[in-house]
Short mmCIF file of C-alpha atoms and ligand atoms in Angstrom, two decimals:
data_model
loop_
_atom_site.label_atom_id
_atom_site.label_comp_id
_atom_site.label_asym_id
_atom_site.label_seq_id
_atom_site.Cartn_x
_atom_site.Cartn_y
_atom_site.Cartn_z
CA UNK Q 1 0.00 0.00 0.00
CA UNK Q 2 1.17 3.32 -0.87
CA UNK Q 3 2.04 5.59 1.46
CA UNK Q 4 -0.54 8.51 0.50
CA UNK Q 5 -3.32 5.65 1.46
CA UNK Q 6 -1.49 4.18 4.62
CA UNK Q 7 -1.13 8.21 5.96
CA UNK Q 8 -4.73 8.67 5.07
CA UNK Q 9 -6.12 5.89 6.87
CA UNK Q 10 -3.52 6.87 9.73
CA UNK Q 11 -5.41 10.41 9.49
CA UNK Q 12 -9.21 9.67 8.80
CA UNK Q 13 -10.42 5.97 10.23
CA UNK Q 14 -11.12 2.53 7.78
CA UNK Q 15 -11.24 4.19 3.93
CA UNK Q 16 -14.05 3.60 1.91
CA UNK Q 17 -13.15 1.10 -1.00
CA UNK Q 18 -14.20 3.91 -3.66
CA UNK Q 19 -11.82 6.34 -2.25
CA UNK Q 20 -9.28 3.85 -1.52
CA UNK Q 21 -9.50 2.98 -5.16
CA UNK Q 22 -9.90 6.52 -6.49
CA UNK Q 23 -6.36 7.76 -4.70
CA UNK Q 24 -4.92 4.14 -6.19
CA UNK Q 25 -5.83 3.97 -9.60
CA UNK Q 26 -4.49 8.15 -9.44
CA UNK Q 27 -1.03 7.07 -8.60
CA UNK Q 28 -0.66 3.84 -10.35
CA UNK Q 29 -1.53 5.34 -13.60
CA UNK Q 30 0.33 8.65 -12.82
CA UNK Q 31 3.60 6.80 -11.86
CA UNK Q 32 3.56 3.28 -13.72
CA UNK Q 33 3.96 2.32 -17.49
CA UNK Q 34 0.86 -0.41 -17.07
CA UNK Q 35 0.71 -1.17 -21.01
CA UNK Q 36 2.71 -3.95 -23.28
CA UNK Q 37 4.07 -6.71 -22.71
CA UNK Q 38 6.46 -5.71 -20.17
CA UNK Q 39 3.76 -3.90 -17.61
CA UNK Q 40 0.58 -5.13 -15.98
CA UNK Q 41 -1.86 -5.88 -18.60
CA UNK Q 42 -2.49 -5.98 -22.26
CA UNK Q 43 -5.52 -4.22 -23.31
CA UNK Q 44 -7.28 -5.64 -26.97
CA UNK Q 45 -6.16 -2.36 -29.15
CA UNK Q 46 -2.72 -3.41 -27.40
CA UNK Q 47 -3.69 -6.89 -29.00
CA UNK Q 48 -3.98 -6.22 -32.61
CA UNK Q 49 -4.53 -3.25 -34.61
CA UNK Q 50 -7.05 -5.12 -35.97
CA UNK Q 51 -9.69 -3.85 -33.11
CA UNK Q 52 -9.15 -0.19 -33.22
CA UNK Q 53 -9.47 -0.74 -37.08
CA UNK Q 54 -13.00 -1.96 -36.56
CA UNK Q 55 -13.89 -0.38 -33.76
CA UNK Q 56 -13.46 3.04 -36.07
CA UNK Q 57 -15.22 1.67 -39.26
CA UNK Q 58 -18.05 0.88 -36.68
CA UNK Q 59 -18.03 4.68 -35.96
CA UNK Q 60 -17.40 6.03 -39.29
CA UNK Q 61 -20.36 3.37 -41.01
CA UNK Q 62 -22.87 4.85 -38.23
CA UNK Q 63 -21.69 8.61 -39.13
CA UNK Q 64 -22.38 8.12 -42.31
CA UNK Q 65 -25.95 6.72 -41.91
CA UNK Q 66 -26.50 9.72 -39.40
CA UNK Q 67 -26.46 12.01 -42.15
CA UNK Q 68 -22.27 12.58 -41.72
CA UNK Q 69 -22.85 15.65 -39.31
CA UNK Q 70 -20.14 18.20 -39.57
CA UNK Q 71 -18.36 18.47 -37.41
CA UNK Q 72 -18.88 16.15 -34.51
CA UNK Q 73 -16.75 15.22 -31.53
CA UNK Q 74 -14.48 12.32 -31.09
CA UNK Q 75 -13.79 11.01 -27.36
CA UNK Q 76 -12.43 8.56 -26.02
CA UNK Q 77 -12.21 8.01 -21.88
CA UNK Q 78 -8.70 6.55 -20.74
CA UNK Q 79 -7.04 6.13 -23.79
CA UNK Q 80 -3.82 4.75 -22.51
CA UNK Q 81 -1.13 5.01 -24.95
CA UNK Q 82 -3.53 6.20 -27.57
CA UNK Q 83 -3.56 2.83 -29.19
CA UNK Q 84 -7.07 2.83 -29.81
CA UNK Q 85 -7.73 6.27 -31.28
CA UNK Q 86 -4.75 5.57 -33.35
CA UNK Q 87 -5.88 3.04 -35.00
CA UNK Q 88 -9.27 4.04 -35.60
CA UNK Q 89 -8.15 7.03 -37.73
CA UNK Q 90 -6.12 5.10 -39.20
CA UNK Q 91 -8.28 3.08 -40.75
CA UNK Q 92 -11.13 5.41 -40.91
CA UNK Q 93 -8.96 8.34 -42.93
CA UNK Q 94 -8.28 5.35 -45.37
CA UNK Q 95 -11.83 4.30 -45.57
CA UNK Q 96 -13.90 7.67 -45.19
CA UNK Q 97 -11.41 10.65 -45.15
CA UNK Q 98 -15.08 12.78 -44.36
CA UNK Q 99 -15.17 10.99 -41.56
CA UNK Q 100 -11.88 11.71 -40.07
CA UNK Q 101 -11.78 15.55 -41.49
CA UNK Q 102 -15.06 16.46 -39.18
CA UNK Q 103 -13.84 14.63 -36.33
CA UNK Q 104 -13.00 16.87 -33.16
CA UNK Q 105 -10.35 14.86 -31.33
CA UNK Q 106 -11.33 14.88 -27.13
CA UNK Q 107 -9.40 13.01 -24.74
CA UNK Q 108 -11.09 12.24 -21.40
CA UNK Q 109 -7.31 11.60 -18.88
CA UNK Q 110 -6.26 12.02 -15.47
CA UNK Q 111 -3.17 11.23 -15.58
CA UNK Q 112 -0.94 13.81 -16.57
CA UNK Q 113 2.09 10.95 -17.66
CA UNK Q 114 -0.53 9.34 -19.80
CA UNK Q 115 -1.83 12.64 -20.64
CA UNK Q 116 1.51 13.78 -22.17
CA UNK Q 117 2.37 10.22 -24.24
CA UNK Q 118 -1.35 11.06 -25.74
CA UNK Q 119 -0.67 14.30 -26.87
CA UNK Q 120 2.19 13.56 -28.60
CA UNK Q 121 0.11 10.68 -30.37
CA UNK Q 122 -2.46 13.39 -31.17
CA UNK Q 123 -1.57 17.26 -30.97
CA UNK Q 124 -4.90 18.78 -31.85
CA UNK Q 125 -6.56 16.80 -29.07
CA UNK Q 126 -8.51 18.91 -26.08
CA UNK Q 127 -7.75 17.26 -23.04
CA UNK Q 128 -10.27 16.95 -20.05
CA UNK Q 129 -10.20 15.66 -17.06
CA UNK Q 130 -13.89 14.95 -16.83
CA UNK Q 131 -17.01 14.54 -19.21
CA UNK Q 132 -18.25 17.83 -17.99
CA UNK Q 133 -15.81 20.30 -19.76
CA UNK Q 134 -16.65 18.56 -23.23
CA UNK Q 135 -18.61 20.94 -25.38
CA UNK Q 136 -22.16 20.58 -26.11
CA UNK Q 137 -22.90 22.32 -29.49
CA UNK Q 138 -22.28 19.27 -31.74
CA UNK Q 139 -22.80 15.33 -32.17
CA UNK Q 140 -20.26 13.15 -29.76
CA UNK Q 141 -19.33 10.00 -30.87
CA UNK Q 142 -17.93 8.34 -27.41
CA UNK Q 143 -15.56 4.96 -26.95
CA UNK Q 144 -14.12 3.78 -23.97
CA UNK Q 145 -12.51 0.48 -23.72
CA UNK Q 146 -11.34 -1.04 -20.66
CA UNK Q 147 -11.85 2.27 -18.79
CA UNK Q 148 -15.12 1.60 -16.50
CA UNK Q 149 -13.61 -1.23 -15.06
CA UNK Q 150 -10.46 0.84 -12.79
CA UNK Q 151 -13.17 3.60 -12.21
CA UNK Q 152 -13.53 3.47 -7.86
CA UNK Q 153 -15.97 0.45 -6.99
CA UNK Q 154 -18.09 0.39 -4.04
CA UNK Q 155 -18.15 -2.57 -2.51
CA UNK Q 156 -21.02 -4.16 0.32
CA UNK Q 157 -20.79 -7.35 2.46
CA UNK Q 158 -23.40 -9.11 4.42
CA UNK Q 159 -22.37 -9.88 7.98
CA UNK Q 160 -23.90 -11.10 10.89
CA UNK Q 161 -25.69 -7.82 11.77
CA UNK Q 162 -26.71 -6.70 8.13
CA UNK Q 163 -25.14 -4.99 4.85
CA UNK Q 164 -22.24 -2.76 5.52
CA UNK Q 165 -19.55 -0.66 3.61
CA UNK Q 166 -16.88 -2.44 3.05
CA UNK Q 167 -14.09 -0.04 3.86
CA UNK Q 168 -9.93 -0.55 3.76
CA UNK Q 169 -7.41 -0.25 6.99
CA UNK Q 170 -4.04 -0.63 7.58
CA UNK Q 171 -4.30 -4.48 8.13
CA UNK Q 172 -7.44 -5.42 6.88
CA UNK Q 173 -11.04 -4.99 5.50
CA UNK Q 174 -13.43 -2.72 7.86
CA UNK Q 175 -17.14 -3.65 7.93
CA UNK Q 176 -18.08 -1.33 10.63
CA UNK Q 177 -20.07 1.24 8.85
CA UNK Q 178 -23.45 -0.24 8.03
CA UNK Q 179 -24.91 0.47 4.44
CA UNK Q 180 -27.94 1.56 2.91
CA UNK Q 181 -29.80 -1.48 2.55
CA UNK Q 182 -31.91 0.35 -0.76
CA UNK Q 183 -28.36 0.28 -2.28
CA UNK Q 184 -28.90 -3.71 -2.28
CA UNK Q 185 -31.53 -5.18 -4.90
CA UNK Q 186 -33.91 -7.40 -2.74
CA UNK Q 187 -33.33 -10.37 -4.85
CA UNK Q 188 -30.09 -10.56 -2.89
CA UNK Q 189 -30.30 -9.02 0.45
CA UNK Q 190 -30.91 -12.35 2.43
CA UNK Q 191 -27.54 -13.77 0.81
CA UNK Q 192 -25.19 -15.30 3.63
CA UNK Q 193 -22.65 -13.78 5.58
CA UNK Q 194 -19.59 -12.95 3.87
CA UNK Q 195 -20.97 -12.76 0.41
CA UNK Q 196 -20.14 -9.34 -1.41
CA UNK Q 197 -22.25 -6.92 -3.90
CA UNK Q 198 -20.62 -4.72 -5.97
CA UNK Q 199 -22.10 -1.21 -7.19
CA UNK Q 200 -19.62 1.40 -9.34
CA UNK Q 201 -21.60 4.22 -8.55
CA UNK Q 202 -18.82 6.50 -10.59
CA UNK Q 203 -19.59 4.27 -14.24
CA UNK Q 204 -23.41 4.69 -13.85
CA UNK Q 205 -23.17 8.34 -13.38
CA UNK Q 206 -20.57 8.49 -16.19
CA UNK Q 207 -22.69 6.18 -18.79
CA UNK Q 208 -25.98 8.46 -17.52
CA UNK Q 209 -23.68 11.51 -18.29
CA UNK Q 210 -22.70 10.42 -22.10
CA UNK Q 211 -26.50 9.19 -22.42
CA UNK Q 212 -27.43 12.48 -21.72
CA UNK Q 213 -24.77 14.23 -23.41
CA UNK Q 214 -25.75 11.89 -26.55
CA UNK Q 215 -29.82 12.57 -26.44
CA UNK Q 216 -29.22 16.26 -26.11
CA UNK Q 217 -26.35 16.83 -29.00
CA UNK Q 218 -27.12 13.35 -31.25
CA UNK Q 219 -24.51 10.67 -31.50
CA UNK Q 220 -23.46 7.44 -30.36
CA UNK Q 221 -21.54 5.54 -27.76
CA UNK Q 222 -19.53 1.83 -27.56
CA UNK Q 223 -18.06 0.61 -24.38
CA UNK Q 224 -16.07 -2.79 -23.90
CA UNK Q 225 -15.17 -3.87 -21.17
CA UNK Q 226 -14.72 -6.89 -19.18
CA UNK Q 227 -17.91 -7.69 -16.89
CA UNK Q 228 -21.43 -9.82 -16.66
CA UNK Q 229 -25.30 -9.05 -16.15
CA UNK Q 230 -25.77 -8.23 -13.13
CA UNK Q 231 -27.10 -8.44 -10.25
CA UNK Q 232 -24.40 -10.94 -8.98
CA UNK Q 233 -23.20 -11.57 -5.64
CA UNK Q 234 -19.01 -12.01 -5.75
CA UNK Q 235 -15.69 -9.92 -5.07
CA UNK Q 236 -14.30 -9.08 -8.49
CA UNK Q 237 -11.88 -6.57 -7.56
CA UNK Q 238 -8.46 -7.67 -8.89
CA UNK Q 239 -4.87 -6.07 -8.62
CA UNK Q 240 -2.65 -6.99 -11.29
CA UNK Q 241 0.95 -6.89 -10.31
CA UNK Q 242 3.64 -7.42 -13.02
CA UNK Q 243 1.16 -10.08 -15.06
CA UNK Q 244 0.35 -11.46 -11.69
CA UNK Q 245 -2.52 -11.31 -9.83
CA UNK Q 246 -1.43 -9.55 -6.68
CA UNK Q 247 -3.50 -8.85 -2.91
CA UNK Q 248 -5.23 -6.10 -3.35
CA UNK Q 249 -4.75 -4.28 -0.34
CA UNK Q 250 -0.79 -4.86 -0.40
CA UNK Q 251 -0.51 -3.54 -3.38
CA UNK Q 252 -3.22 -0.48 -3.00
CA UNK Q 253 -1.04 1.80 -5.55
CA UNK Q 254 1.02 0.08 -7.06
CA UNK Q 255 -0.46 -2.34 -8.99
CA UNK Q 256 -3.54 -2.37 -11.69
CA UNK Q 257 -6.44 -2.32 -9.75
CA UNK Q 258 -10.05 -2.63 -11.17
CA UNK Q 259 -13.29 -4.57 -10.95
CA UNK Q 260 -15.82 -6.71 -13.41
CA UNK Q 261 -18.39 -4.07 -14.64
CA UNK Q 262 -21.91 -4.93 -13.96
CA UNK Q 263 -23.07 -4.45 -17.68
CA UNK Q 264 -26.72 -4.91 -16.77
CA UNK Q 265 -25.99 -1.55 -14.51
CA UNK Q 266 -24.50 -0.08 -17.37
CA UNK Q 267 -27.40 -0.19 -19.75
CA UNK Q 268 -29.56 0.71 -16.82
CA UNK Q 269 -28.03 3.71 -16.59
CA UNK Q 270 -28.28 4.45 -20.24
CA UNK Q 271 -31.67 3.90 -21.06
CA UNK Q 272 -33.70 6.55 -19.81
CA UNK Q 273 -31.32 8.89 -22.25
CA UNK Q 274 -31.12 6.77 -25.35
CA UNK Q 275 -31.51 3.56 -27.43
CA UNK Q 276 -29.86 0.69 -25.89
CA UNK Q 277 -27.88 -1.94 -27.50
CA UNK Q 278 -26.38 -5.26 -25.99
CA UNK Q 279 -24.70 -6.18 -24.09
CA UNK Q 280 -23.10 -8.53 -26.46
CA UNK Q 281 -20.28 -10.40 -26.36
CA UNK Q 282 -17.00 -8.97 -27.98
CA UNK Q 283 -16.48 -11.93 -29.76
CA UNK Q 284 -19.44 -11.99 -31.25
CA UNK Q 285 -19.43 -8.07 -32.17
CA UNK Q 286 -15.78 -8.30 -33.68
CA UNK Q 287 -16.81 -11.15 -35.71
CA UNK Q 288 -19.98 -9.51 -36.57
CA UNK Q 289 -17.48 -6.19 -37.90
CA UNK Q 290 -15.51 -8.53 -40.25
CA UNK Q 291 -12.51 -9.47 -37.92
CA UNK Q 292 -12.21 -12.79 -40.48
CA UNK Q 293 -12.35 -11.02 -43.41
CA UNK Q 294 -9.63 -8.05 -42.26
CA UNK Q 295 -7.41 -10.58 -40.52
CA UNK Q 296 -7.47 -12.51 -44.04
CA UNK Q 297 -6.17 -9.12 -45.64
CA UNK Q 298 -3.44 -8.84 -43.65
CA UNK Q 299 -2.24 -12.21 -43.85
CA UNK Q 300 -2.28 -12.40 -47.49
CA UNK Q 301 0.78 -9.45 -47.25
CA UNK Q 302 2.57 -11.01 -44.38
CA UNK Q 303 5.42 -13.42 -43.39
CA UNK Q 304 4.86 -16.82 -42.29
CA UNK Q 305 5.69 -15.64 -38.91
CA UNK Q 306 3.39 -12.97 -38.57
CA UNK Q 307 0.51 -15.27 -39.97
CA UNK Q 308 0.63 -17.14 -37.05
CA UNK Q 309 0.10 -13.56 -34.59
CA UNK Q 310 -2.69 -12.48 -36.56
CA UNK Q 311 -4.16 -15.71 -36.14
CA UNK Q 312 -3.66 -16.02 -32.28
CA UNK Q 313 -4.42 -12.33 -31.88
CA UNK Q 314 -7.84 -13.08 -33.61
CA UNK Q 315 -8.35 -16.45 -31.53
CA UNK Q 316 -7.29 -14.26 -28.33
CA UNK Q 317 -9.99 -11.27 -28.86
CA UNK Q 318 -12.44 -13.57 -30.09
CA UNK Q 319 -12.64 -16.99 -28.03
CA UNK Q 320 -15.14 -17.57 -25.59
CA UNK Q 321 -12.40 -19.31 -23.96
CA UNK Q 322 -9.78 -16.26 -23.76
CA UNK Q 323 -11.58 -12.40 -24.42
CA UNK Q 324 -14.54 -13.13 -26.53
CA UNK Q 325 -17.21 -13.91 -23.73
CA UNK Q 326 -15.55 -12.23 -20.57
CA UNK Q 327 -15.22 -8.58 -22.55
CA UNK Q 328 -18.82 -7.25 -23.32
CA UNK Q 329 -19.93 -4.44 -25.69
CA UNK Q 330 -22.51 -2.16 -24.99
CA UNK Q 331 -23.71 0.32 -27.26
CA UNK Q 332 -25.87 3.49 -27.20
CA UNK Q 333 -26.98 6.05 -29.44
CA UNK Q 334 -29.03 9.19 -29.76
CA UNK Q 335 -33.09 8.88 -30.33
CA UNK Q 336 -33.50 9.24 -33.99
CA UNK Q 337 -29.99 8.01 -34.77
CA UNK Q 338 -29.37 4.53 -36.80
CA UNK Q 339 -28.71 1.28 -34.80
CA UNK Q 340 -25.25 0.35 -35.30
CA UNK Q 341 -23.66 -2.21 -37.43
CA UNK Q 342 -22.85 -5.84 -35.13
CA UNK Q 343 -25.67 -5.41 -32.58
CA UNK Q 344 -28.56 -7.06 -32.89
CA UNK Q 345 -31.90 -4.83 -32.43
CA UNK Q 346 -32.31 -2.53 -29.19
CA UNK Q 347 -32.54 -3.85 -25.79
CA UNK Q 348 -35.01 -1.09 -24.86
N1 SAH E 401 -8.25 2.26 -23.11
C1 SAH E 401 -6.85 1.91 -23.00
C2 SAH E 401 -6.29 2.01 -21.59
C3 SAH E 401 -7.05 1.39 -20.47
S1 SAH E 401 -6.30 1.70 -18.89
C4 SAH E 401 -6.63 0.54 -23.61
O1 SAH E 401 -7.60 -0.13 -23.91
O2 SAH E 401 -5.48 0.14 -23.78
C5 SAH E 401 -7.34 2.91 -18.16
C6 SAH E 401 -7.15 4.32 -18.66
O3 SAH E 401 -8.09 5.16 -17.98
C7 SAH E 401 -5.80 4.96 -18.40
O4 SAH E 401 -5.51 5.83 -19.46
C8 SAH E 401 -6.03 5.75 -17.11
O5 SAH E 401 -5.11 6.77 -16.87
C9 SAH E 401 -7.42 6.25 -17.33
N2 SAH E 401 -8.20 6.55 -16.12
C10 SAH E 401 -8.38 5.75 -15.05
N3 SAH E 401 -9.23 6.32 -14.17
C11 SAH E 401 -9.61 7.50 -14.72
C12 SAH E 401 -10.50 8.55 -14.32
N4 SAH E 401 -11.17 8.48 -13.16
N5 SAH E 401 -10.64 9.61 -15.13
C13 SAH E 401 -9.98 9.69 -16.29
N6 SAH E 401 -9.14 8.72 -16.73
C14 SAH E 401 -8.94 7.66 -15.95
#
């Protein structure tokens, strides 16, 4: 544990997980390089540049059924090295130059490390550190991909006496503070003691934010992340330590630290702002988008070595076994706006 969080605690009593996780995920990303092969995790766009390929075409096929409103804005919460948004105009400036010409490039990043690798990626992107500084006079065309899940998670466990707040201390998990038994769907509330319910109160007001955003200035949104329908009883809050999964309270800091999002919570929070679609799974949506037929492509033109990485890239984002069924894709667009390509019809 960091010291920031131990001196905290030291200072204020037992932290509550979502702060905990808040002042964690601010120094890990702030201090660490997380992404590749030789940090903590490897992300999909970090996979193949297959998936930011179609992830853009997905964005630049609905733009064009919208009507191709000029300009619009481009964002992208936690973009990491950029990967993503890299890849998407790639392939989109190739495909539909209109598409990347109207585009206003907005970065949603906190950390200022990240912050700086990004804007040398991209110099005419506007940087903010929240949704709320975005501007609100045209379309917004939103992406996020494996951001919701390090946003801070509240977490509940039952115990003997009730629900309570599950809160971190020097040595331990505090349960003293009891919670708000409304926050806890009835199905579940006579669950046994120990079990755990998970809420990320900071992705449903962030998803209900870019709903809103979307309904009021048109346009479209596609998050991926890795999660399940809720509700669920289970701790998924993970710390991943160089590739390893690491305690989570040990390593409060300084390690990749995130949680399963509750995708049924996601689209919940969506909904009363705009037309839902999914979840589905990401297997399903990248084969839907024509992973086969672009992996093909680039095969044809490459060496015998680098056949075989396309092919186990494509395997690896598209298995049920490995990132095809765990990662989920939720989509959402404006009233009025078409239903995008790979989703079956709306969820509404
Ligand atoms: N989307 C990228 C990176 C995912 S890592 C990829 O797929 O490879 C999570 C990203 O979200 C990082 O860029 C991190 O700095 C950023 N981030 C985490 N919490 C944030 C918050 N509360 N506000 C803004 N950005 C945040």
């Amino acid at each position: 544990m960091i010291k920031e969080i131990a001196e905290t605690i030291e200072r204020d009593g037992p932290l509550p997980l979502a702060r905990a996780m808040a002042l964690a995920a601010n120094h890990y990303y702030a201090t660490r390089e997380p992404f590749g092969t030789t940090g903590d995790f490897v992300t999909s766009p970090e996979i193949s540049q297959i998936f930011g390929e179609l992830v853009g075409l997905f964005f630049a096929d609905l733009w064009a059924r919208a009507g191709s409103p000029s300009p619009f804005l481009l964002v992208e919460a936690g973009p990491g090295r950029g990967t993503l948004m890299a890849d998407m105009l790639r392939a989109c400036r190739h495909a539909l130059p209109a598409f990347a010409e109207a585009a206003q490039l907005h970065l949603i990043e906190q950390s200022p490390r990240l912050r700086a690798i990004q804007q040398r990626a991209f110099p005419s992107a506007i940087f903010h550190e929240r949704l709320d500084t975005l501007p609100t006079d045209a379309p917004l065309l939103f992406v996020a991909n494996e951001f919701l899940d390090a946003l801070p998670l509240t977490q509940f466990e039952r115990t003997d006496l009730g629900w309570a707040l599950r809160a971190v201390t020097a040595d331990g998990w505090d349960l003293s503070t009891p919670a708000n038994i409304q926050l806890v769907p009835e199905e579940i509330r006579d669950a046994v003691p120990g079990s755990v319910y998970e809420r990320n109160f900071a992705a449903e007001t962030l998803v209900a934010g870019v709903a809103r955003r979307i309904a009021a200035q048109g346009g479209a949104a596609l998050i991926i992340d890795y999660g399940y329908s809720g509700p669920a009883l289970g701790d998924t809050l993970q710390s991943i330590h160089h590739g390893q999964f690491a305690d989570v309270l040990q390593t409060l800091g300084e390690a990749d630290i995130s949680a399963h999002v509750d995708f049924t919570a996601m689209a919940r929070a969506a909904r009363p702002h705009a037309t839902v679609y999914g979840p589905i799974d990401q297997g399903v949506l990248l084969l839907a988008l024509g992973i086969r037929a672009r992996a093909d492509r680039l095969r044809a033109a490459a060496s015998i070595e680098t056949r075989a990485e396309i092919e186990a890239a494509v395997a690896r984002l598209t298995s049920p076994g490995s990132m095809g069924r765990l990662f989920q894709a939720l989509a959402f667009t404006a009233p009025g706006w078409p239903q995008p390509s790979g989703f079956p019809t709306s969820t509404r």
